[in-house]
Amino acid sequence: MSEVASQTYTRADEAFDCLQTAIVKGDLVPGEKIGEVELCSRFNLTRGPLREALGRLESRGLLVRRPHAGVKVVSVSAEELMELYRIRETMEGLAARQAAERMTDEEIADLHATLDSHEQMIEQAQGQAYYQAEGDYDFHHRIATGSRNTKLAQMLLGDLYYMVRMYRYRLSTSSGRPHMALGEHRRIAEAIAQRDGELAEFLMKRHINAARQNIERKIKEGALTI
Amino acid sequence: MSEVASQTYTRADEAFDCLQTAIVKGDLVPGEKIGEVELCSRFNLTRGPLREALGRLESRGLLVRRPHAGVKVVSVSAEELMELYRIRETMEGLAARQAAERMTDEEIADLHATLDSHEQMIEQAQGQAYYQAEGDYDFHHRIATGSRNTKLAQMLLGDLYYMVRMYRYRLSTSSGRPHMALGEHRRIAEAIAQRDGELAEFLMKRHINAARQNIERKIKEGALTI
DNA sequence: AAAGTCACTATTGTTGACAATTTATGTCTG
DNA sequence: CAGACATAAATTGTCAACAATAGTGACTTT
């Protein structure tokens, strides 16, 4: 449990990771007030590092804190979730364009290999939403880092993806359209391989827009309640 | 010094604000290592709240922390500053579009009033870069909040603007083109008043792109060294 | 009986002391 | 003389006790 993962791993980092995954996985329910001592006993931490982690998480918008009144996980409305996708649309469009201009040939090869393994996973574990979601995350992760835009990657990976993943877990369905999403991923990867930044941006924006509309439709159908 | 500004203002908040402004104003030099005890004596704080604030600032990307090795203000290269502007271009474009769709008539009136006062300030204090920069910030701030996109506003106001302002202070010149920028602001405000989201987005993107090119040119001329 | 006020409790914010780690310095050896 | 190892000092990470605040409940008053 306490191996030296990379360099030194401080208690505050541990607390941060624990809480973040707990929030993303839904173990910590949004809106519900959670006490510090309860969190400490639950994750075997002491209050010092915990408070430091709480500060970080508050800064990232995953939880809100009122002085002397406790901490609670942020609860996002359906409208706000849609707004999140609108932000992703523009930012990941930029990321795709810059990735097309800057990714190394090796990274592009890895991107294709990633998609191959995703295809296999989809065929094997048909309907396993979990693998879809993780595969989707993997693809977008590679493009964000491939943009070579430090701040952009930081904002996407550090802020937006965690909030989106939080709702993926809660909705338990990533998109419900694995083959279609995979095809869209392939086309984006091809555009990047051809160094066509404009096309990659266009396709990425359309891809995320489609995912947003898909979720919006499901919410309107009443299949998903937030 | 310790008035009750709004509700309750905790020591950690105080530390956060102090450090943030110190970083933005350049009192804390990027790259230089700063000890915790030194910061404590400098801002009359104790290490607990300070560390909490450090965690928040690290999470926002204003400083980097290596375990047991201290804290230093992040140093951003010229290329990274340009990347920051590319992010702003897309995100503020989105903000302008949504602001055109969602701002209230009152907010739009305020926006125009703001630009009027900026015009006066530019005429009166000709060449005072400080007022320009603050005025520019004010304008973009109003549009970010006017977008009614909570996360978008949070990312722009909480993450990007502080980094940009940090370099504005250090470069001491916001753009050096006050009248031109004001005209661009006016056109954006008009597009918003006409509820023309597409146009507002286009104009905002062009506005930020122009600002980026202006800084890029000055850096290449050697007038600004980062 | 209802509403407002006061006191109490539980939780958060803060502090200072203690432990762990990194870095730098100094010495020893090749 | 240079490099590496070990030791020591200074700085950071962690902990547990103390102080302050907000929320809650009961009591009094109108």
Coordinates of C-alpha atoms (C1' of nucleotides) in Angstrom, one line a residue:
Chain A
M1 CA 0.0 0.0 0.0
S2 CA 2.8 2.4 0.8
E3 CA 5.3 1.5 -1.9
V4 CA 7.3 4.3 -3.4
A5 CA 5.4 4.8 -6.6
S6 CA 7.3 7.7 -8.0
Q7 CA 9.9 9.6 -6.1
T8 CA 8.1 10.4 -2.9
Y9 CA 4.4 10.1 -2.3
T10 CA 3.2 12.3 0.5
R11 CA 0.2 11.7 2.7
A12 CA -1.5 14.7 1.2
D13 CA -1.1 13.2 -2.3
E14 CA -2.5 10.0 -1.0
A15 CA -5.5 11.9 0.5
F16 CA -6.0 13.7 -2.7
D17 CA -6.1 10.6 -4.8
C18 CA -8.3 8.7 -2.4
L19 CA -10.8 11.5 -2.3
Q20 CA -10.7 12.1 -6.0
T21 CA -11.4 8.5 -6.9
A22 CA -14.1 8.3 -4.2
I23 CA -15.8 11.3 -5.7
V24 CA -15.5 10.1 -9.2
K25 CA -16.7 6.6 -8.3
G26 CA -19.6 8.0 -6.4
D27 CA -18.6 6.7 -3.0
L28 CA -19.0 10.2 -1.8
V29 CA -22.5 11.4 -2.6
P30 CA -22.9 14.9 -4.0
G31 CA -24.7 17.3 -1.8
E32 CA -24.3 15.3 1.4
K33 CA -22.3 16.9 4.1
I34 CA -19.1 15.0 5.1
G35 CA -17.2 15.6 8.3
E36 CA -13.4 15.8 8.4
V37 CA -13.0 13.2 11.2
E38 CA -15.2 10.8 9.3
L39 CA -13.1 11.1 6.2
C40 CA -10.0 10.6 8.3
S41 CA -11.1 7.4 9.8
R42 CA -12.4 6.2 6.5
F43 CA -9.2 6.7 4.6
N44 CA -6.8 6.3 7.5
L45 CA -5.5 9.8 7.4
T46 CA -4.9 12.6 9.8
R47 CA -6.5 16.0 9.5
G48 CA -3.4 17.9 8.4
P49 CA -2.9 16.2 5.0
L50 CA -6.6 15.8 4.6
R51 CA -7.2 19.5 4.8
E52 CA -4.5 20.1 2.3
A53 CA -6.2 17.7 -0.1
L54 CA -9.6 19.3 0.5
G55 CA -8.1 22.7 -0.5
R56 CA -6.8 21.2 -3.7
L57 CA -10.1 19.5 -4.5
E58 CA -12.0 22.7 -3.8
S59 CA -9.7 24.6 -6.1
R60 CA -10.5 22.1 -8.8
G61 CA -14.2 22.5 -8.3
L62 CA -14.9 19.0 -7.2
L63 CA -16.2 20.0 -3.8
V64 CA -17.3 23.1 -2.0
R65 CA -16.4 24.3 1.4
R66 CA -18.1 26.8 3.7
P67 CA -16.0 28.0 6.7
H68 CA -16.9 26.2 9.9
A69 CA -19.8 24.6 8.1
G70 CA -18.2 21.6 6.5
V71 CA -17.5 20.1 3.1
K72 CA -19.7 18.6 0.5
V73 CA -19.2 17.2 -3.0
V74 CA -20.3 19.5 -5.7
S75 CA -23.6 18.6 -7.3
V76 CA -23.9 19.5 -11.0
S77 CA -27.2 19.9 -12.7
A78 CA -28.0 18.5 -16.1
E79 CA -27.6 21.9 -17.7
E80 CA -24.1 22.3 -16.1
L81 CA -23.1 18.9 -17.5
M82 CA -24.1 20.0 -20.9
E83 CA -22.0 23.2 -20.4
L84 CA -19.1 20.9 -19.5
Y85 CA -19.4 19.2 -22.9
R86 CA -19.5 22.6 -24.7
I87 CA -16.2 23.5 -23.0
R88 CA -14.8 20.1 -24.0
E89 CA -15.9 20.7 -27.6
T90 CA -13.8 23.8 -28.0
M91 CA -10.9 22.8 -25.9
E92 CA -10.5 19.3 -27.3
G93 CA -10.9 20.7 -30.8
L94 CA -7.9 22.9 -30.1
A95 CA -6.1 19.9 -28.7
A96 CA -6.8 17.8 -31.7
R97 CA -5.5 20.5 -34.0
Q98 CA -2.3 21.0 -32.1
A99 CA -1.9 17.3 -31.7
A100 CA -2.1 16.9 -35.5
E101 CA 0.7 19.5 -35.8
R102 CA 2.9 18.2 -33.0
M103 CA 2.5 14.6 -32.2
T104 CA 5.5 12.4 -33.0
D105 CA 5.1 9.6 -35.5
E106 CA 5.6 7.2 -32.6
E107 CA 2.8 8.7 -30.6
I108 CA 0.5 8.5 -33.6
A109 CA 1.4 4.8 -34.0
D110 CA 0.6 4.3 -30.3
L111 CA -2.7 6.1 -30.9
H112 CA -3.7 3.7 -33.6
A113 CA -2.6 0.7 -31.5
T114 CA -4.8 2.0 -28.7
L115 CA -7.7 2.1 -31.0
D116 CA -7.0 -1.5 -32.1
S117 CA -7.1 -2.7 -28.5
H118 CA -10.3 -0.8 -27.9
E119 CA -11.9 -2.5 -30.9
Q120 CA -10.9 -5.9 -29.5
M121 CA -12.3 -4.9 -26.0
I122 CA -15.6 -3.8 -27.5
E123 CA -16.0 -7.1 -29.4
Q124 CA -15.1 -9.2 -26.5
A125 CA -16.9 -7.5 -23.7
Q126 CA -19.9 -6.4 -25.6
G127 CA -21.9 -4.0 -23.6
Q128 CA -19.4 -3.5 -20.9
A129 CA -19.8 0.2 -20.5
Y130 CA -16.8 0.3 -18.2
Y131 CA -14.2 -0.6 -20.8
Q132 CA -15.8 1.8 -23.3
A133 CA -15.5 4.6 -20.8
E134 CA -11.9 3.9 -19.9
G135 CA -11.0 3.4 -23.6
D136 CA -12.6 6.7 -24.4
Y137 CA -10.7 8.4 -21.6
D138 CA -7.5 6.8 -22.9
F139 CA -8.0 8.2 -26.4
H140 CA -8.7 11.7 -25.3
H141 CA -5.9 11.6 -22.8
R142 CA -3.4 10.8 -25.5
I143 CA -4.5 13.6 -27.7
A144 CA -4.5 16.1 -24.8
T145 CA -0.9 15.3 -24.0
G146 CA 0.0 15.1 -27.6
S147 CA -1.0 18.7 -28.1
R148 CA 2.2 19.7 -26.3
N149 CA 0.2 22.5 -24.7
T150 CA 1.0 22.1 -21.1
K151 CA -1.8 24.3 -19.7
L152 CA -4.4 22.9 -22.1
A153 CA -3.5 19.3 -21.1
Q154 CA -3.6 20.3 -17.4
M155 CA -7.0 21.9 -17.7
L156 CA -8.4 18.9 -19.6
L157 CA -6.9 16.2 -17.6
G158 CA -6.9 17.9 -14.2
D159 CA -10.3 19.7 -14.3
L160 CA -12.7 18.6 -16.9
Y161 CA -12.2 14.9 -17.3
Y162 CA -12.6 14.2 -13.6
M163 CA -16.0 15.9 -13.6
V164 CA -17.1 14.1 -16.7
R165 CA -15.9 10.8 -15.4
M166 CA -17.8 11.4 -12.2
Y167 CA -21.0 11.6 -14.1
R168 CA -20.1 8.7 -16.3
Y169 CA -19.9 6.5 -13.3
R170 CA -23.1 7.8 -11.9
L171 CA -24.9 7.4 -15.2
S172 CA -23.2 4.1 -15.6
T173 CA -23.3 4.4 -19.3
S174 CA -20.6 6.2 -21.2
S175 CA -22.4 6.7 -24.4
G176 CA -24.1 3.5 -25.5
R177 CA -22.7 3.9 -28.9
P178 CA -19.4 2.1 -28.8
H179 CA -19.0 1.3 -32.5
M180 CA -20.0 4.7 -33.6
A181 CA -17.6 6.3 -31.2
L182 CA -14.8 4.0 -32.3
G183 CA -15.3 5.0 -35.9
E184 CA -15.2 8.6 -35.0
H185 CA -12.0 8.0 -33.0
R186 CA -10.5 6.3 -36.0
R187 CA -11.3 9.2 -38.3
I188 CA -9.8 11.7 -35.9
A189 CA -6.6 9.5 -35.6
E190 CA -6.4 9.4 -39.4
A191 CA -6.7 13.2 -39.7
I192 CA -3.9 13.5 -37.1
A193 CA -1.8 11.0 -39.0
Q194 CA -2.2 13.0 -42.2
R195 CA -1.2 16.2 -40.2
D196 CA -4.5 17.7 -41.1
G197 CA -5.1 19.9 -38.1
E198 CA -8.2 21.6 -39.4
L199 CA -9.9 18.4 -40.1
A200 CA -8.9 16.9 -36.8
E201 CA -10.4 19.9 -35.0
F202 CA -13.6 19.6 -36.9
L203 CA -14.0 15.9 -36.4
M204 CA -13.2 16.2 -32.7
K205 CA -15.7 18.9 -32.1
R206 CA -18.4 16.9 -34.0
H207 CA -17.5 13.8 -32.0
I208 CA -17.9 15.5 -28.6
N209 CA -21.0 17.3 -29.8
A210 CA -22.5 14.0 -30.8
A211 CA -21.7 12.5 -27.4
R212 CA -23.4 15.6 -25.7
Q213 CA -26.5 15.2 -27.8
N214 CA -26.7 11.5 -27.0
I215 CA -26.6 12.2 -23.3
E216 CA -29.0 15.1 -23.6
R217 CA -31.5 12.9 -25.4
K218 CA -31.2 10.2 -22.8
I219 CA -31.8 12.7 -20.0
K220 CA -34.9 14.0 -21.8
E221 CA -36.2 10.5 -22.2
G222 CA -36.0 10.2 -18.5
A223 CA -33.6 7.3 -18.7
L224 CA -31.0 9.2 -16.8
T225 CA -31.7 11.3 -13.8
I226 CA -29.2 13.6 -12.3
Chain B
M1 CA -6.3 44.5 8.1
S2 CA -8.5 41.9 9.6
E3 CA -11.9 43.2 9.0
V4 CA -14.7 40.8 8.3
A5 CA -14.8 41.3 4.5
S6 CA -17.5 38.8 3.6
Q7 CA -19.0 36.3 6.0
T8 CA -16.0 34.6 7.4
Y9 CA -12.5 35.0 6.0
T10 CA -10.2 32.2 7.1
R11 CA -6.5 32.4 7.5
A12 CA -6.0 30.1 4.6
D13 CA -8.0 32.4 2.3
E14 CA -5.9 35.2 3.5
A15 CA -2.7 33.3 2.7
F16 CA -4.1 32.3 -0.7
D17 CA -5.0 35.9 -1.6
C18 CA -1.6 37.3 -0.4
L19 CA 0.4 34.7 -2.3
Q20 CA -1.7 35.0 -5.4
T21 CA -1.3 38.8 -5.6
A22 CA 2.4 38.5 -4.7
I23 CA 2.9 36.1 -7.6
V24 CA 0.8 38.2 -10.0
K25 CA 2.6 41.4 -9.1
G26 CA 6.0 39.8 -9.4
D27 CA 7.0 40.2 -5.7
L28 CA 7.7 36.4 -5.8
V29 CA 10.2 35.8 -8.6
P30 CA 9.5 32.8 -10.8
G31 CA 12.1 30.0 -10.5
E32 CA 13.4 31.2 -7.2
K33 CA 13.0 28.8 -4.3
I34 CA 11.0 30.1 -1.4
G35 CA 11.0 28.6 2.0
E36 CA 7.8 28.2 4.0
V37 CA 9.1 29.9 7.2
E38 CA 10.2 32.8 5.1
L39 CA 6.7 33.1 3.6
C40 CA 5.2 32.9 7.1
S41 CA 7.2 35.7 8.5
R42 CA 6.6 37.8 5.4
F43 CA 2.8 37.5 5.4
N44 CA 2.3 37.0 9.2
L45 CA 1.0 33.5 8.9
T46 CA 1.6 30.1 10.4
R47 CA 2.5 27.1 8.4
G48 CA -0.8 25.3 8.6
P49 CA -2.9 27.8 6.6
L50 CA 0.1 28.6 4.4
R51 CA 0.4 25.0 3.3
E52 CA -3.2 24.8 2.5
A53 CA -2.9 27.9 0.3
L54 CA 0.2 26.4 -1.3
G55 CA -1.8 23.3 -2.2
R56 CA -4.5 25.4 -3.8
L57 CA -2.0 27.5 -5.8
E58 CA -0.2 24.4 -6.9
S59 CA -3.4 22.9 -8.1
R60 CA -4.0 26.1 -10.1
G61 CA -0.6 25.8 -11.7
L62 CA 0.8 29.0 -10.3
L63 CA 3.6 27.3 -8.4
V64 CA 5.3 23.9 -8.4
R65 CA 6.2 21.9 -5.3
R66 CA 8.6 19.1 -5.0
P67 CA 8.2 17.0 -1.8
H68 CA 10.8 18.0 0.8
A69 CA 12.4 20.3 -1.7
G70 CA 10.5 23.4 -1.4
V71 CA 8.2 25.6 -3.5
K72 CA 8.9 27.8 -6.4
V73 CA 6.8 30.1 -8.6
V74 CA 6.2 28.6 -12.0
S75 CA 8.2 30.0 -14.8
V76 CA 6.5 30.1 -18.2
S77 CA 8.4 30.3 -21.4
A78 CA 7.5 32.6 -24.3
E79 CA 6.1 29.6 -26.2
E80 CA 3.9 28.6 -23.2
L81 CA 2.6 32.2 -23.0
M82 CA 1.6 32.0 -26.6
E83 CA -0.2 28.7 -25.8
L84 CA -2.1 30.4 -23.1
Y85 CA -3.4 32.9 -25.6
R86 CA -4.4 30.1 -27.9
I87 CA -6.5 28.6 -25.1
R88 CA -8.0 32.0 -24.3
E89 CA -8.9 32.4 -28.0
T90 CA -11.1 29.3 -28.1
M91 CA -12.5 29.6 -24.5
E92 CA -13.3 33.3 -24.7
G93 CA -14.8 32.8 -28.1
L94 CA -17.2 30.3 -26.5
A95 CA -17.8 32.7 -23.6
A96 CA -18.6 35.6 -26.0
R97 CA -21.1 33.4 -27.9
Q98 CA -22.9 32.2 -24.8
A99 CA -22.8 35.8 -23.4
A100 CA -24.6 37.0 -26.5
E101 CA -27.3 34.4 -25.9
R102 CA -27.6 34.8 -22.2
M103 CA -26.6 38.2 -20.8
T104 CA -29.4 40.2 -19.4
D105 CA -30.2 43.6 -21.0
E106 CA -28.9 45.2 -17.8
E107 CA -25.6 43.4 -17.9
I108 CA -25.2 44.5 -21.5
A109 CA -25.9 48.1 -20.5
D110 CA -23.3 47.8 -17.8
L111 CA -20.8 46.4 -20.3
H112 CA -21.3 49.5 -22.5
A113 CA -20.9 51.7 -19.5
T114 CA -17.7 50.0 -18.6
L115 CA -16.3 50.7 -22.0
D116 CA -17.3 54.3 -21.7
S117 CA -15.3 54.7 -18.5
H118 CA -12.4 52.9 -20.2
E119 CA -12.4 55.4 -23.0
Q120 CA -12.3 58.2 -20.5
M121 CA -9.5 56.6 -18.6
I122 CA -7.5 56.1 -21.8
E123 CA -7.9 59.7 -22.8
Q124 CA -7.0 61.0 -19.4
A125 CA -4.2 58.8 -18.4
Q126 CA -2.6 58.4 -21.8
G127 CA 0.0 55.7 -21.8
Q128 CA -0.8 54.5 -18.3
A129 CA -0.6 50.8 -19.1
Y130 CA -1.9 49.8 -15.7
Y131 CA -5.4 51.2 -16.3
Q132 CA -5.5 49.6 -19.8
A133 CA -4.7 46.2 -18.3
E134 CA -7.2 46.5 -15.6
G135 CA -9.8 47.8 -18.0
D136 CA -9.1 44.9 -20.3
Y137 CA -9.4 42.5 -17.5
D138 CA -12.7 44.1 -16.4
F139 CA -14.2 43.7 -19.9
H140 CA -13.2 40.0 -20.3
H141 CA -14.3 39.3 -16.7
R142 CA -17.9 40.6 -17.4
I143 CA -18.2 38.4 -20.5
A144 CA -16.9 35.3 -18.7
T145 CA -19.5 35.7 -16.0
G146 CA -22.1 36.7 -18.5
S147 CA -21.8 33.4 -20.3
R148 CA -23.7 31.8 -17.4
N149 CA -21.3 28.9 -17.8
T150 CA -20.1 28.3 -14.3
K151 CA -17.2 26.0 -15.1
L152 CA -16.1 28.1 -18.1
A153 CA -16.1 31.3 -15.9
Q154 CA -14.2 29.4 -13.2
M155 CA -11.5 28.2 -15.5
L156 CA -11.1 31.6 -17.2
L157 CA -11.2 33.7 -14.0
G158 CA -9.5 31.2 -11.7
D159 CA -6.8 29.7 -13.9
L160 CA -6.0 31.6 -17.1
Y161 CA -6.4 35.2 -16.2
Y162 CA -4.1 35.1 -13.2
M163 CA -1.3 33.6 -15.3
V164 CA -1.9 36.2 -18.1
R165 CA -2.0 39.0 -15.6
M166 CA 1.2 37.7 -14.0
Y167 CA 3.0 38.3 -17.3
R168 CA 1.3 41.6 -17.9
Y169 CA 2.8 42.9 -14.8
R170 CA 6.2 41.6 -15.6
L171 CA 6.1 42.8 -19.2
S172 CA 4.6 46.1 -17.8
T173 CA 2.8 46.6 -21.1
S174 CA -0.6 45.1 -21.6
S175 CA -0.7 45.5 -25.4
G176 CA 0.4 49.0 -26.3
R177 CA -2.6 49.4 -28.5
P178 CA -5.3 50.9 -26.3
H179 CA -7.5 52.6 -28.9
M180 CA -7.4 49.6 -31.2
A181 CA -8.3 47.3 -28.3
L182 CA -11.1 49.5 -27.2
G183 CA -12.6 49.6 -30.7
E184 CA -12.5 45.8 -30.8
H185 CA -14.2 45.7 -27.4
R186 CA -16.9 48.0 -28.7
R187 CA -17.6 45.8 -31.7
I188 CA -17.8 42.7 -29.5
A189 CA -20.2 44.5 -27.1
E190 CA -22.3 45.5 -30.1
A191 CA -22.5 42.0 -31.4
I192 CA -23.6 40.8 -27.9
A193 CA -26.2 43.6 -27.8
Q194 CA -27.6 42.4 -31.1
R195 CA -27.6 38.8 -29.7
D196 CA -25.4 37.7 -32.6
G197 CA -23.5 34.9 -30.9
E198 CA -21.6 33.8 -34.0
L199 CA -20.3 37.3 -34.7
A200 CA -19.4 37.9 -31.0
E201 CA -17.4 34.6 -31.0
F202 CA -15.6 35.5 -34.3
L203 CA -14.7 39.0 -33.1
M204 CA -13.5 37.8 -29.7
K205 CA -11.3 35.2 -31.3
R206 CA -9.8 37.7 -33.6
H207 CA -9.3 40.2 -30.8
I208 CA -7.3 37.8 -28.7
N209 CA -5.4 36.5 -31.7
A210 CA -4.4 40.1 -32.4
A211 CA -3.3 40.6 -28.8
R212 CA -1.2 37.4 -29.1
Q213 CA 0.4 38.4 -32.3
N214 CA 1.2 41.8 -30.8
I215 CA 3.0 40.3 -27.9
E216 CA 4.7 37.7 -30.1
R217 CA 6.0 40.5 -32.4
K218 CA 7.4 42.4 -29.4
I219 CA 9.1 39.3 -28.1
K220 CA 10.7 38.7 -31.4
E221 CA 11.9 42.3 -31.6
G222 CA 13.7 41.6 -28.3
A223 CA 11.7 44.4 -26.6
L224 CA 10.3 41.9 -24.1
T225 CA 12.4 39.2 -22.5
I226 CA 10.8 36.4 -20.6
Chain C
dA1 C1' -48.7 28.8 21.6
dA2 C1' -45.2 30.9 18.8
dA3 C1' -41.2 33.3 18.2
dG4 C1' -36.9 35.0 19.7
dT5 C1' -32.9 34.6 22.4
dC6 C1' -29.3 32.3 25.0
dA7 C1' -26.3 28.7 26.0
dC8 C1' -24.2 24.4 24.7
dT9 C1' -22.2 21.0 21.7
dA10 C1' -20.0 19.4 17.9
dT11 C1' -17.2 20.5 14.2
dT12 C1' -13.8 23.3 11.9
dG13 C1' -9.7 26.4 12.0
dT14 C1' -5.3 27.1 14.1
dT15 C1' -1.1 26.4 16.4
dG16 C1' 3.3 24.6 17.9
dA17 C1' 6.0 20.6 18.6
dC18 C1' 7.9 16.2 16.4
dA19 C1' 9.5 13.1 12.6
dA20 C1' 11.1 12.2 8.0
dT21 C1' 13.6 13.5 4.0
dT22 C1' 16.6 16.1 1.0
dT23 C1' 20.5 18.7 0.1
dA24 C1' 24.9 20.3 1.1
dT25 C1' 29.2 19.9 3.1
dG26 C1' 33.2 17.6 4.5
dT27 C1' 36.2 13.9 4.6
dC28 C1' 38.2 9.9 2.8
dT29 C1' 39.9 7.1 -0.9
dG30 C1' 41.4 6.0 -5.6
Chain D
dC1 C1' 43.2 16.4 -7.4
dA2 C1' 38.7 14.5 -8.4
dG3 C1' 34.9 11.8 -7.2
dA4 C1' 32.0 9.4 -4.1
dC5 C1' 30.3 8.2 0.3
dA6 C1' 28.7 9.4 4.8
dT7 C1' 27.2 12.5 8.0
dA8 C1' 24.9 16.6 9.6
dA9 C1' 21.9 20.6 9.2
dA10 C1' 18.0 22.8 7.5
dT11 C1' 13.7 22.4 5.6
dT12 C1' 9.5 20.1 4.8
dG13 C1' 5.8 16.7 6.1
dT14 C1' 3.0 15.0 9.9
dC15 C1' 0.7 14.9 14.2
dA16 C1' -2.1 15.9 18.3
dA17 C1' -3.8 19.4 21.4
dC18 C1' -6.1 24.0 21.7
dA19 C1' -9.2 27.9 20.2
dA20 C1' -13.0 29.7 17.7
dT21 C1' -17.3 29.4 15.2
dA22 C1' -21.8 27.8 13.5
dG23 C1' -25.6 25.0 14.2
dT24 C1' -28.9 23.1 17.5
dG25 C1' -31.8 22.7 21.3
dA26 C1' -34.2 24.4 25.2
dC27 C1' -36.1 28.0 27.7
dT28 C1' -38.2 32.3 28.4
dT29 C1' -41.1 36.0 27.1
dT30 C1' -44.9 38.2 24.6

